[in-house]
Amino acid sequence: MNIKDLYIEFFKNKGHKQIPSAPVVPENDNTVLFNTAGMQPLIPYLMGQEHPYGTRLCDYQKCIRTNDLDEVGDTYHHTFFEMLGNWSLGDYFKKEAISWSFEFLTQVLNIPVEKLAVTIFAGNEIAPMDNETKNLWLSLGIKEERICATKEDNWWPNLELPGLCGPDSEMFYWRSDDPVPDKFNPDDERWVEIWNDVFMQYNHNEDGTIVELPKKNVDTGMGVERTTAILEGKNDNYESSIWQPIIQIIEEVSNKKYEENQRSMRIIADHMRTAVFISADPAGIKPSNVGQGYILRRLIRRAIRHAKNIGIDINSNWEQEIALKILDMYKNYYKELDGNKNIVLEVLANEKIKFNRTLEKGLKEFNKVTASGQDIDGTQAFHLFDTYGFPIELTEELANELGLKVDIEGFKQKFKEHQELSRTASAGQFKGGLGGHGEIETKYHTATHLLNAALKVVVDKDIHQRGSNITAERLRFDFNCDHKLTDEEKSKVEQLINNWIKEGINVTKQEMSKEEAIKSGAECMFIEKYPDIVTVYSIGDISKELCGGPHVKNTNELGTFKIKKEEASSAGVRRIKAVLIDE
Ligand code: SER
């Protein structure tokens, strides 16, 4: 049985409801490009909102982390991974969480206690040393020498980041044929972390204050890839049953052996898998130069470059064969893979065709530029980007392989100049494109507040937000409404918003208590989800909403607002997709 099935079955038997994996592109959270942990889609519920499935949940969640994208190629970095998780929303706490973790590891996965060690929270000015957890581990048979207390490493996510947080307890497995030492040292790399139980009982406000949540939660996370490799006794994750079928296809299409081509094959396997999941996502992401689309482009283009490296005929349909294998392996767990199969294949083929047109010439140009052994300046890097479609990170990787550097600042400067010249996009898009949250998303965020306000004026004062999703390409806004908007209503909404934009209204930010905010009439989707002190954004006297931001300073920064689509989302809920066009 697959570890995902074992895990879900185990926690269902402990009274948990299985929840479906959320899309990789967050639906109501524009603070990250992709879901990076199982808890991410559950934030409103961890903050106190009631979950329709109850107080004990479990799932396997698709996660994408792109910070280490360029590290992929070693034995354990992946851009996409699956995280197993079980949650208590104000239900059970440390005792059950710890004993079930222990039971699953030792009884279901049959890991011998001798190969386990744990860390616990050592205490600081926010919370005391976690003796309760220590005693629980001791009572289960973990020896004192195998328990190590730390401050920094046992606070999730870390002591600096705002948001939900709390002390945690991490479980480690001895991955080595060497004898297991009696005393546990978390810095010894042979001890590998496999699971984390977070006792999520605080919220870290933007101003640095840390407040207790109304309920004490448990949030746990176990990586499927790492745990599978460990159980199968593999030191290289890519040799586990998760990756082997994909690696085999790569061996076939390249007619090469994994042993001699590990780095490139790992990169192709990892990047293709992530590209499949991004392009199958309901968010409909396509390769582009901004936001999630830029990550997708980088992944596909880097995979193509490595495919060429190991001698794959890149004009053949190699990418389809790999993608079909991946789709087949995961389709029983994620239904969108089957439903969007053709879209995935089309995205991959189109991007391949586009990049193949210039890749050969681009590589020649790259070789010419570096023939003298000189570093690459900003103009050269920009030329490779603009004319040959080389993402800057790709140029950097090629240069690194020759021991050369790239002037990234110079490149950014050229990029900006070019954008100002062509006036096709704002410099913020570039920022977004490099993985952060750019100006363009910020604009869409403010435009969303204007849309919320305009619908109340034009259609019905009782309209409220039911959902929101922002990418660098568009905003998507769900709201309660019992009818399809008429053409007249839509054009009135557009006109009103564009008038507000032209008026140049200031956007202001205030901090106040939650009660004050509600009394002042501020709009808010889930009141329970907010801490006691909240941020309220006002756009003149047009809109007032509880919101984390960020927003533009003045509406005149927004360009022209245009509704692209108005459709049903679910019963009684309509959905608008809209764009901002630069004038
Ligand atoms: N949120 C914690 C993590 O990502 C546990 O799931 O490690």
Coordinates of C-alpha atoms and ligand atoms in Angstrom, one line a residue:
M1 CA 0.0 0.0 0.0
N2 CA 1.1 3.5 -0.8
I3 CA 2.1 5.6 2.2
K4 CA -0.6 8.2 1.4
D5 CA -3.3 5.5 1.7
L6 CA -1.8 4.1 4.9
Y7 CA -1.7 7.6 6.4
I8 CA -5.3 8.5 5.5
E9 CA -6.6 5.2 6.7
F10 CA -4.8 5.5 10.0
F11 CA -6.1 9.0 10.7
K12 CA -9.6 8.2 9.6
N13 CA -9.6 5.4 12.2
K14 CA -8.7 8.1 14.7
G15 CA -11.8 10.1 13.9
H16 CA -10.4 12.4 11.2
K17 CA -12.2 13.4 8.0
Q18 CA -10.2 13.4 4.8
I19 CA -10.2 16.7 3.0
P20 CA -9.3 17.0 -0.7
S21 CA -5.9 18.4 -1.7
A22 CA -6.3 22.1 -2.5
P23 CA -5.0 23.4 -5.8
V24 CA -1.3 24.3 -6.1
V25 CA -2.2 27.9 -6.8
P26 CA -3.9 29.3 -3.6
E27 CA -7.5 30.2 -4.1
N28 CA -8.0 33.0 -1.5
D29 CA -4.5 33.9 -0.5
N30 CA -2.3 36.1 -2.6
T31 CA 0.6 36.2 -0.2
V32 CA 2.3 33.2 -1.9
L33 CA 2.5 32.0 -5.5
F34 CA 1.9 28.4 -4.6
N35 CA 0.8 26.4 -1.6
T36 CA 4.0 25.5 0.3
A37 CA 2.6 23.5 3.1
G38 CA -0.5 21.4 4.0
M39 CA -1.6 24.0 6.5
Q40 CA -1.7 26.9 3.9
P41 CA -5.2 26.3 2.6
L42 CA -6.4 25.8 6.2
I43 CA -5.3 29.2 7.6
P44 CA -8.8 30.6 8.0
Y45 CA -9.8 27.5 10.0
L46 CA -6.6 27.5 12.1
M47 CA -7.5 31.1 12.9
G48 CA -10.9 30.0 14.3
Q49 CA -13.4 29.8 11.4
E50 CA -15.5 26.6 11.5
H51 CA -14.5 23.9 9.0
P52 CA -17.4 22.2 7.3
Y53 CA -15.7 18.8 7.9
G54 CA -15.3 19.3 11.6
T55 CA -12.4 19.6 14.0
R56 CA -10.2 16.6 13.0
L57 CA -8.9 16.7 9.4
C58 CA -6.3 14.8 7.4
D59 CA -5.1 15.0 3.8
Y60 CA -2.2 14.8 1.4
Q61 CA -1.5 18.2 -0.1
K62 CA 0.3 19.2 -3.3
C63 CA 3.0 21.6 -2.4
I64 CA 5.4 23.7 -4.5
R65 CA 8.5 25.4 -3.1
T66 CA 10.5 27.4 -5.6
N67 CA 13.2 29.0 -3.4
D68 CA 15.5 26.1 -4.0
L69 CA 14.6 25.6 -7.6
D70 CA 18.2 25.9 -8.7
E71 CA 19.3 23.4 -6.1
V72 CA 17.4 20.7 -7.8
G73 CA 19.8 18.1 -9.2
D74 CA 21.1 16.7 -5.9
T75 CA 19.6 13.7 -4.2
Y76 CA 16.8 15.4 -2.2
H77 CA 15.7 18.8 -3.5
H78 CA 12.3 18.8 -5.2
T79 CA 10.2 21.7 -6.4
F80 CA 7.0 19.8 -6.1
F81 CA 6.3 17.4 -3.2
E82 CA 3.3 15.9 -1.4
M83 CA 2.8 16.6 2.3
L84 CA 0.8 14.3 4.6
G85 CA -1.0 16.2 7.4
N86 CA -3.4 15.7 10.2
W87 CA -5.0 18.6 12.0
S88 CA -6.8 19.3 15.2
L89 CA -8.9 22.5 15.1
G90 CA -9.2 23.2 18.8
D91 CA -9.9 19.5 19.3
Y92 CA -7.1 17.2 20.6
F93 CA -3.7 18.6 21.5
K94 CA -0.2 17.3 22.4
K95 CA -1.0 14.0 24.0
E96 CA -3.0 12.5 21.0
A97 CA -0.8 14.2 18.4
I98 CA 2.4 12.8 19.8
S99 CA 1.1 9.3 20.5
W100 CA -0.5 8.9 17.1
S101 CA 2.6 10.1 15.4
F102 CA 4.5 7.5 17.4
E103 CA 2.0 4.8 16.6
F104 CA 2.0 5.5 12.9
L105 CA 5.8 5.5 12.7
T106 CA 6.3 2.4 14.7
Q107 CA 3.2 0.3 14.1
V108 CA 2.2 1.2 10.6
L109 CA 5.5 2.1 9.0
N110 CA 7.3 -0.4 11.3
I111 CA 10.2 1.9 12.0
P112 CA 12.2 0.5 15.0
V113 CA 12.2 2.9 18.0
E114 CA 16.0 2.6 18.1
K115 CA 16.1 4.5 14.8
L116 CA 14.0 7.4 16.0
A117 CA 14.9 10.7 17.7
V118 CA 12.9 13.8 18.4
T119 CA 13.4 17.5 19.0
I120 CA 11.2 19.7 21.3
F121 CA 10.9 23.4 22.1
A122 CA 13.4 24.7 24.7
G123 CA 11.4 27.7 25.7
N124 CA 11.8 31.5 25.3
E125 CA 10.0 34.7 26.3
I126 CA 6.8 33.7 24.4
A127 CA 6.3 30.1 25.6
P128 CA 8.0 27.9 28.2
M129 CA 10.1 24.8 27.7
D130 CA 7.8 22.1 26.4
N131 CA 8.1 19.6 29.2
E132 CA 4.7 18.1 28.4
T133 CA 5.9 16.9 25.0
K134 CA 9.1 15.7 26.4
N135 CA 7.3 13.6 29.0
L136 CA 5.0 12.2 26.3
W137 CA 7.9 11.0 24.2
L138 CA 9.6 9.5 27.3
S139 CA 6.4 7.7 28.2
L140 CA 6.2 6.2 24.7
G141 CA 9.7 4.7 25.0
I142 CA 11.9 7.4 23.4
K143 CA 15.1 7.6 25.5
E144 CA 16.1 10.8 27.1
E145 CA 19.4 10.9 25.1
R146 CA 17.3 10.9 21.9
I147 CA 15.4 14.0 22.9
C148 CA 17.0 17.3 22.1
A149 CA 15.5 20.7 22.9
T150 CA 16.1 23.8 20.7
K151 CA 14.7 27.3 20.6
E152 CA 15.0 28.5 17.0
D153 CA 14.5 25.1 15.2
N154 CA 11.4 24.2 17.2
W155 CA 9.3 27.2 16.5
W156 CA 7.3 26.9 13.3
P157 CA 7.6 28.6 10.8
N158 CA 10.3 30.6 12.6
L159 CA 10.6 33.4 15.1
E160 CA 10.6 36.2 12.6
L161 CA 7.8 35.5 10.2
P162 CA 4.3 36.9 10.9
G163 CA 1.3 34.6 10.8
L164 CA 0.2 31.5 12.6
C165 CA 3.0 29.9 14.7
G166 CA 3.9 27.8 17.6
P167 CA 6.3 25.4 19.2
D168 CA 6.8 22.1 17.5
S169 CA 8.3 18.7 17.9
E170 CA 10.2 17.1 15.0
M171 CA 10.8 13.4 14.4
F172 CA 14.1 12.1 12.9
Y173 CA 15.1 8.9 11.4
W174 CA 18.6 7.4 11.3
R175 CA 19.4 7.0 7.6
S176 CA 22.7 5.2 7.6
D177 CA 24.2 1.8 7.9
D178 CA 26.5 3.1 10.6
P179 CA 25.6 2.0 14.1
V180 CA 23.0 4.4 15.6
P181 CA 24.7 6.6 18.2
D182 CA 23.1 6.6 21.7
K183 CA 23.0 10.4 21.9
F184 CA 21.0 12.3 19.3
N185 CA 22.6 15.2 17.6
P186 CA 20.2 17.0 15.2
D187 CA 23.2 18.5 13.3
D188 CA 24.4 15.0 12.2
E189 CA 23.1 14.7 8.7
R190 CA 22.6 11.0 9.1
W191 CA 19.6 12.0 11.2
V192 CA 16.9 13.0 8.7
E193 CA 13.7 14.9 9.7
I194 CA 10.6 13.1 8.6
W195 CA 7.6 14.6 10.4
N196 CA 6.8 17.8 12.3
D197 CA 4.0 18.2 14.9
V198 CA 3.3 21.9 15.3
F199 CA 1.3 23.1 18.3
M200 CA -0.2 26.1 16.6
Q201 CA -1.5 28.2 19.3
Y202 CA -0.3 31.7 18.5
N203 CA -0.6 34.4 15.8
H204 CA 2.4 36.6 15.1
N205 CA 1.1 40.0 14.1
E206 CA 2.7 42.3 11.5
D207 CA 3.8 44.7 14.3
G208 CA 5.8 41.9 16.0
T209 CA 3.3 41.1 18.8
I210 CA 2.4 37.5 19.4
V211 CA -1.1 36.7 20.6
E212 CA -2.7 33.4 21.6
L213 CA -5.3 32.1 19.3
P214 CA -8.9 31.5 20.5
K215 CA -8.3 27.7 20.1
K216 CA -5.2 25.5 20.4
N217 CA -4.6 23.6 17.2
V218 CA -2.3 20.9 15.9
D219 CA -0.7 21.0 12.5
T220 CA 1.5 18.2 11.3
G221 CA 3.4 17.6 8.1
M222 CA 5.3 14.6 6.7
G223 CA 7.0 14.7 3.3
V224 CA 6.0 11.8 1.1
E225 CA 9.1 11.7 -1.0
R226 CA 11.6 11.7 1.8
T227 CA 9.7 9.2 3.9
T228 CA 9.2 6.8 1.0
A229 CA 12.9 6.9 0.1
I230 CA 13.8 6.2 3.8
L231 CA 11.4 3.3 4.0
E232 CA 12.8 1.8 0.8
G233 CA 16.3 2.2 2.1
K234 CA 17.4 4.7 -0.6
N235 CA 19.9 7.5 0.1
D236 CA 19.0 9.1 -3.2
N237 CA 15.3 10.1 -3.3
Y238 CA 15.3 9.7 -7.1
E239 CA 16.0 6.0 -6.7
S240 CA 12.8 5.4 -4.7
S241 CA 9.6 4.0 -6.3
I242 CA 8.2 7.6 -6.6
W243 CA 10.8 8.6 -9.1
Q244 CA 12.0 5.4 -10.7
P245 CA 9.1 5.1 -13.3
I246 CA 9.8 8.7 -14.4
I247 CA 13.6 8.2 -14.5
Q248 CA 13.0 5.0 -16.6
I249 CA 11.1 6.9 -19.2
I250 CA 13.9 9.5 -19.3
E251 CA 16.4 6.7 -19.8
E252 CA 14.4 5.3 -22.6
V253 CA 13.9 8.6 -24.5
S254 CA 17.5 9.5 -24.1
N255 CA 18.9 6.1 -24.5
K256 CA 21.3 6.9 -21.6
K257 CA 21.7 5.5 -18.1
Y258 CA 20.7 7.3 -14.9
E259 CA 24.0 6.4 -13.2
E260 CA 26.0 8.5 -15.7
N261 CA 23.5 11.4 -16.0
Q262 CA 22.1 11.8 -12.6
R263 CA 22.0 15.6 -12.3
S264 CA 20.3 16.3 -15.6
M265 CA 17.9 13.4 -15.2
R266 CA 16.9 14.5 -11.8
I267 CA 16.3 18.0 -13.0
I268 CA 14.2 16.8 -16.0
A269 CA 12.1 14.4 -13.7
D270 CA 11.5 17.1 -11.0
H271 CA 10.8 20.0 -13.3
M272 CA 8.5 18.0 -15.6
R273 CA 6.5 16.7 -12.6
T274 CA 6.0 20.2 -11.2
A275 CA 5.2 21.6 -14.7
V276 CA 2.5 18.9 -15.1
F277 CA 0.9 19.9 -11.8
I278 CA 1.0 23.6 -12.4
S279 CA -0.5 23.4 -15.9
A280 CA -3.2 20.9 -14.7
D281 CA -4.2 23.3 -11.9
P282 CA -7.7 24.9 -12.1
A283 CA -6.0 28.3 -12.0
G284 CA -5.2 27.8 -15.7
I285 CA -1.6 29.0 -15.5
K286 CA 0.3 29.3 -18.8
P287 CA 4.0 29.9 -19.3
S288 CA 4.7 33.7 -19.3
N289 CA 7.2 36.2 -18.0
V290 CA 5.3 37.0 -14.7
G291 CA 4.2 35.3 -11.5
Q292 CA 3.3 31.6 -11.5
G293 CA 3.6 31.6 -15.3
Y294 CA 7.3 32.6 -15.1
I295 CA 8.0 29.7 -12.7
L296 CA 6.3 27.4 -15.2
R297 CA 8.3 28.8 -18.0
R298 CA 11.6 28.4 -16.1
L299 CA 10.8 24.8 -15.2
I300 CA 10.0 23.8 -18.7
R301 CA 12.9 25.6 -20.3
R302 CA 15.4 24.3 -17.8
A303 CA 14.1 20.8 -18.3
I304 CA 14.5 21.3 -22.1
R305 CA 18.0 22.5 -21.7
H306 CA 19.0 19.4 -19.6
A307 CA 17.1 17.1 -22.1
K308 CA 19.3 18.5 -24.8
N309 CA 22.4 18.1 -22.5
I310 CA 21.8 14.3 -22.3
G311 CA 21.2 13.9 -26.0
I312 CA 17.4 13.7 -26.1
D313 CA 16.1 14.7 -29.6
I314 CA 14.2 17.7 -28.3
N315 CA 12.0 17.9 -31.4
S316 CA 10.7 14.4 -30.7
N317 CA 7.7 14.0 -28.3
W318 CA 9.9 13.1 -25.4
E319 CA 8.1 15.6 -23.1
Q320 CA 4.8 14.0 -23.9
E321 CA 6.0 10.5 -22.9
I322 CA 7.3 11.8 -19.6
A323 CA 4.2 13.8 -18.9
L324 CA 1.9 10.9 -19.7
K325 CA 3.8 8.7 -17.2
I326 CA 3.4 11.4 -14.5
L327 CA -0.3 11.9 -15.3
D328 CA -0.9 8.2 -15.1
M329 CA 1.0 7.8 -11.8
Y330 CA -1.0 10.5 -10.0
K331 CA -4.4 10.5 -11.7
N332 CA -6.1 8.4 -9.0
Y333 CA -5.1 10.8 -6.3
Y334 CA -5.7 14.1 -8.2
K335 CA -8.7 14.2 -10.5
E336 CA -7.7 17.4 -12.3
L337 CA -4.8 15.5 -13.9
D338 CA -7.2 13.4 -15.9
G339 CA -9.6 16.2 -16.7
N340 CA -6.8 18.6 -17.8
K341 CA -4.6 16.0 -19.5
N342 CA -4.9 17.6 -22.9
I343 CA -4.2 21.1 -21.5
V344 CA -1.0 19.8 -19.9
L345 CA 0.2 18.2 -23.1
E346 CA -0.6 21.3 -25.1
V347 CA 1.2 23.7 -22.6
L348 CA 4.3 21.5 -22.7
A349 CA 4.3 21.1 -26.4
N350 CA 3.7 24.8 -27.1
E351 CA 6.4 26.0 -24.8
K352 CA 8.8 23.4 -26.2
I353 CA 8.2 24.5 -29.7
K354 CA 8.6 28.2 -28.7
F355 CA 11.9 27.6 -26.9
N356 CA 13.3 25.1 -29.4
R357 CA 13.1 27.8 -32.1
T358 CA 15.7 29.9 -30.3
L359 CA 17.5 27.5 -28.0
E360 CA 20.2 26.4 -30.5
K361 CA 20.9 29.9 -31.7
G362 CA 20.9 31.1 -28.1
L363 CA 23.4 28.5 -27.0
K364 CA 25.7 29.6 -29.9
E365 CA 25.3 33.2 -28.8
F366 CA 26.1 32.2 -25.2
N367 CA 29.2 30.3 -26.3
K368 CA 30.3 33.3 -28.3
V369 CA 29.9 35.7 -25.4
T370 CA 31.8 33.4 -23.0
A371 CA 34.5 32.3 -25.4
S372 CA 36.9 34.7 -24.0
G373 CA 36.3 33.5 -20.5
Q374 CA 34.7 36.8 -19.4
D375 CA 31.8 37.2 -17.1
I376 CA 28.4 38.0 -18.7
D377 CA 27.3 41.6 -18.4
G378 CA 23.8 42.9 -18.1
T379 CA 23.4 43.8 -21.7
Q380 CA 24.5 40.3 -22.9
A381 CA 22.2 38.6 -20.3
F382 CA 19.3 40.8 -21.4
H383 CA 20.0 40.0 -25.1
L384 CA 19.9 36.2 -24.3
F385 CA 16.5 36.8 -22.5
D386 CA 14.9 39.1 -25.0
T387 CA 16.1 37.5 -28.3
Y388 CA 16.5 33.9 -27.3
G389 CA 14.1 33.5 -24.5
F390 CA 16.7 32.5 -21.9
P391 CA 15.3 33.0 -18.4
I392 CA 18.0 34.9 -16.5
E393 CA 18.4 31.9 -14.1
L394 CA 19.1 29.7 -17.0
T395 CA 21.9 32.0 -18.2
E396 CA 23.2 32.0 -14.7
E397 CA 23.2 28.2 -14.5
L398 CA 25.1 27.9 -17.9
A399 CA 27.6 30.5 -16.7
N400 CA 28.1 28.8 -13.4
E401 CA 28.9 25.6 -15.1
L402 CA 31.8 27.4 -16.8
G403 CA 32.8 29.1 -13.5
L404 CA 31.6 32.5 -14.8
K405 CA 29.3 35.1 -13.2
V406 CA 26.3 37.1 -14.5
D407 CA 25.7 40.7 -13.7
I408 CA 22.1 40.3 -12.4
E409 CA 21.8 43.9 -11.3
G410 CA 22.8 45.1 -14.8
F411 CA 20.3 42.7 -16.3
K412 CA 17.5 44.1 -14.1
Q413 CA 18.5 47.6 -15.1
K414 CA 18.3 46.7 -18.8
F415 CA 15.0 45.0 -18.3
K416 CA 13.6 48.1 -16.7
E417 CA 14.9 50.4 -19.4
H418 CA 13.4 48.1 -22.0
Q419 CA 10.0 48.1 -20.3
E420 CA 10.0 51.8 -19.9
L421 CA 10.8 52.0 -23.6
S422 CA 8.2 49.6 -24.8
R423 CA 5.6 50.7 -22.2
T424 CA 4.0 47.3 -22.4
A425 CA 4.4 46.3 -18.9
S426 CA 5.4 47.7 -15.6
A427 CA 8.7 47.0 -13.9
G428 CA 6.6 45.4 -11.1
Q429 CA 5.8 42.5 -13.4
F430 CA 9.5 41.6 -13.5
K431 CA 9.6 41.6 -9.7
G432 CA 6.6 39.3 -9.7
G433 CA 8.2 37.2 -12.4
L434 CA 11.1 36.6 -10.2
G435 CA 8.9 34.9 -7.7
G436 CA 7.9 37.7 -5.3
H437 CA 4.8 39.6 -5.1
G438 CA 5.0 42.3 -7.6
E439 CA 3.4 45.7 -8.3
I440 CA 1.0 44.1 -10.6
E441 CA -0.5 41.8 -8.0
T442 CA -0.7 44.7 -5.6
K443 CA -2.7 46.7 -8.2
Y444 CA -5.1 43.8 -8.7
H445 CA -5.5 43.6 -5.0
T446 CA -6.7 47.2 -4.8
A447 CA -8.8 46.8 -7.9
T448 CA -10.5 43.9 -6.1
H449 CA -11.6 46.2 -3.3
L450 CA -12.9 48.7 -5.9
L451 CA -14.9 45.9 -7.6
N452 CA -16.4 44.8 -4.3
A453 CA -17.5 48.4 -3.7
A454 CA -18.8 49.0 -7.2
L455 CA -21.0 45.9 -7.2
K456 CA -22.6 47.2 -4.0
V457 CA -23.4 50.5 -5.7
V458 CA -24.5 49.2 -9.1
V459 CA -26.1 45.8 -8.3
D460 CA -27.0 45.2 -4.7
K461 CA -25.8 46.7 -1.4
D462 CA -25.8 43.2 0.2
I463 CA -23.2 41.8 -2.1
H464 CA -20.1 40.5 -0.3
Q465 CA -16.9 38.8 -1.2
R466 CA -17.1 35.0 -1.3
G467 CA -13.7 34.3 -2.7
S468 CA -10.8 36.0 -4.4
N469 CA -7.8 34.9 -6.4
I470 CA -5.1 37.1 -7.9
T471 CA -2.4 36.2 -10.4
A472 CA -0.2 38.6 -12.4
E473 CA -2.5 38.3 -15.3
R474 CA -5.9 39.0 -13.8
L475 CA -8.1 39.2 -10.7
R476 CA -10.9 36.7 -10.0
F477 CA -13.7 37.7 -7.6
D478 CA -16.6 35.6 -6.3
F479 CA -19.6 37.2 -4.7
N480 CA -23.1 36.4 -3.6
C481 CA -25.7 37.4 -6.2
D482 CA -28.9 35.7 -7.4
H483 CA -28.7 36.6 -11.1
K484 CA -26.4 36.8 -14.1
L485 CA -25.2 40.4 -14.4
T486 CA -26.7 42.2 -17.4
D487 CA -24.5 43.9 -19.9
E488 CA -25.7 47.2 -18.6
E489 CA -24.7 46.3 -15.0
K490 CA -21.3 45.1 -16.1
S491 CA -20.5 48.3 -18.1
K492 CA -21.8 50.5 -15.2
V493 CA -19.4 48.6 -12.8
E494 CA -16.5 49.2 -15.2
Q495 CA -17.4 52.9 -15.7
L496 CA -17.7 53.5 -12.0
I497 CA -14.4 51.8 -11.2
N498 CA -12.6 53.7 -14.0
N499 CA -14.0 57.0 -12.7
W500 CA -12.7 56.2 -9.3
I501 CA -9.3 55.3 -10.8
K502 CA -9.2 58.6 -12.7
E503 CA -10.2 60.6 -9.6
G504 CA -6.9 59.6 -8.0
I505 CA -8.2 58.6 -4.6
N506 CA -5.8 57.9 -1.8
V507 CA -5.6 54.4 -0.3
T508 CA -4.9 54.5 3.5
K509 CA -4.0 52.0 6.1
Q510 CA -5.0 52.0 9.7
E511 CA -4.6 49.6 12.6
M512 CA -7.4 49.2 15.1
S513 CA -9.1 46.7 17.3
K514 CA -11.4 44.2 15.6
E515 CA -14.5 45.6 17.4
E516 CA -13.7 49.1 16.3
A517 CA -13.2 47.9 12.7
I518 CA -16.5 46.2 12.7
K519 CA -18.3 49.2 14.3
S520 CA -16.8 51.4 11.6
G521 CA -18.5 49.3 9.0
A522 CA -15.4 47.8 7.5
E523 CA -16.1 44.9 5.1
C524 CA -14.6 41.5 6.1
M525 CA -15.0 38.0 4.7
F526 CA -14.3 35.9 7.7
I527 CA -14.4 37.9 10.9
E528 CA -13.2 35.0 13.1
K529 CA -10.1 34.6 11.0
Y530 CA -8.7 37.9 12.2
P531 CA -6.6 38.6 15.3
D532 CA -7.6 41.2 17.9
I533 CA -5.8 44.0 16.2
V534 CA -6.5 44.3 12.5
T535 CA -5.4 46.4 9.5
V536 CA -8.1 48.2 7.7
Y537 CA -7.6 49.6 4.2
S538 CA -9.8 52.5 3.0
I539 CA -10.1 53.9 -0.5
G540 CA -11.4 57.4 0.2
D541 CA -14.9 56.9 1.4
I542 CA -15.6 54.3 -1.3
S543 CA -14.3 51.2 0.3
K544 CA -13.2 50.0 3.8
E545 CA -12.0 46.5 4.3
L546 CA -10.2 44.4 6.8
C547 CA -7.2 43.2 4.8
G548 CA -3.6 42.3 5.1
G549 CA -2.6 44.3 2.0
P550 CA -0.5 45.2 0.2
H551 CA -2.2 47.9 -1.8
V552 CA -1.2 50.8 -4.1
K553 CA -1.0 54.3 -2.6
N554 CA -3.5 55.9 -5.0
T555 CA -6.1 54.6 -7.4
N556 CA -4.5 56.5 -10.3
E557 CA -1.8 53.8 -10.4
L558 CA -4.2 51.2 -11.7
G559 CA -4.6 51.7 -15.4
T560 CA -8.0 50.8 -17.0
F561 CA -10.3 48.2 -15.4
K562 CA -12.0 45.7 -17.7
I563 CA -14.3 42.8 -17.0
K564 CA -13.3 39.8 -19.0
K565 CA -15.9 37.3 -17.9
E566 CA -18.9 37.0 -15.6
E567 CA -20.1 33.5 -14.8
A568 CA -21.7 31.3 -12.2
S569 CA -19.3 29.9 -9.6
S570 CA -21.7 27.9 -7.4
A571 CA -25.3 28.2 -6.3
G572 CA -26.0 31.8 -5.6
V573 CA -22.4 32.8 -6.2
R574 CA -21.2 34.6 -9.3
R575 CA -17.6 35.0 -10.5
I576 CA -16.0 37.9 -12.3
K577 CA -12.6 37.8 -14.0
A578 CA -11.2 41.2 -14.7
V579 CA -7.9 42.8 -16.0
L580 CA -6.1 46.1 -15.7
I581 CA -4.8 47.4 -18.9
D582 CA -1.9 49.8 -19.1
E583 CA -2.9 52.9 -21.0
Ligands
SER1 N1 3.4 23.4 8.8 C1 4.4 22.5 9.2 C2 5.5 22.3 8.2 O1 5.3 22.7 7.0 C3 3.8 21.2 9.6 O2 2.9 20.8 8.6 O3 6.5 21.7 8.5

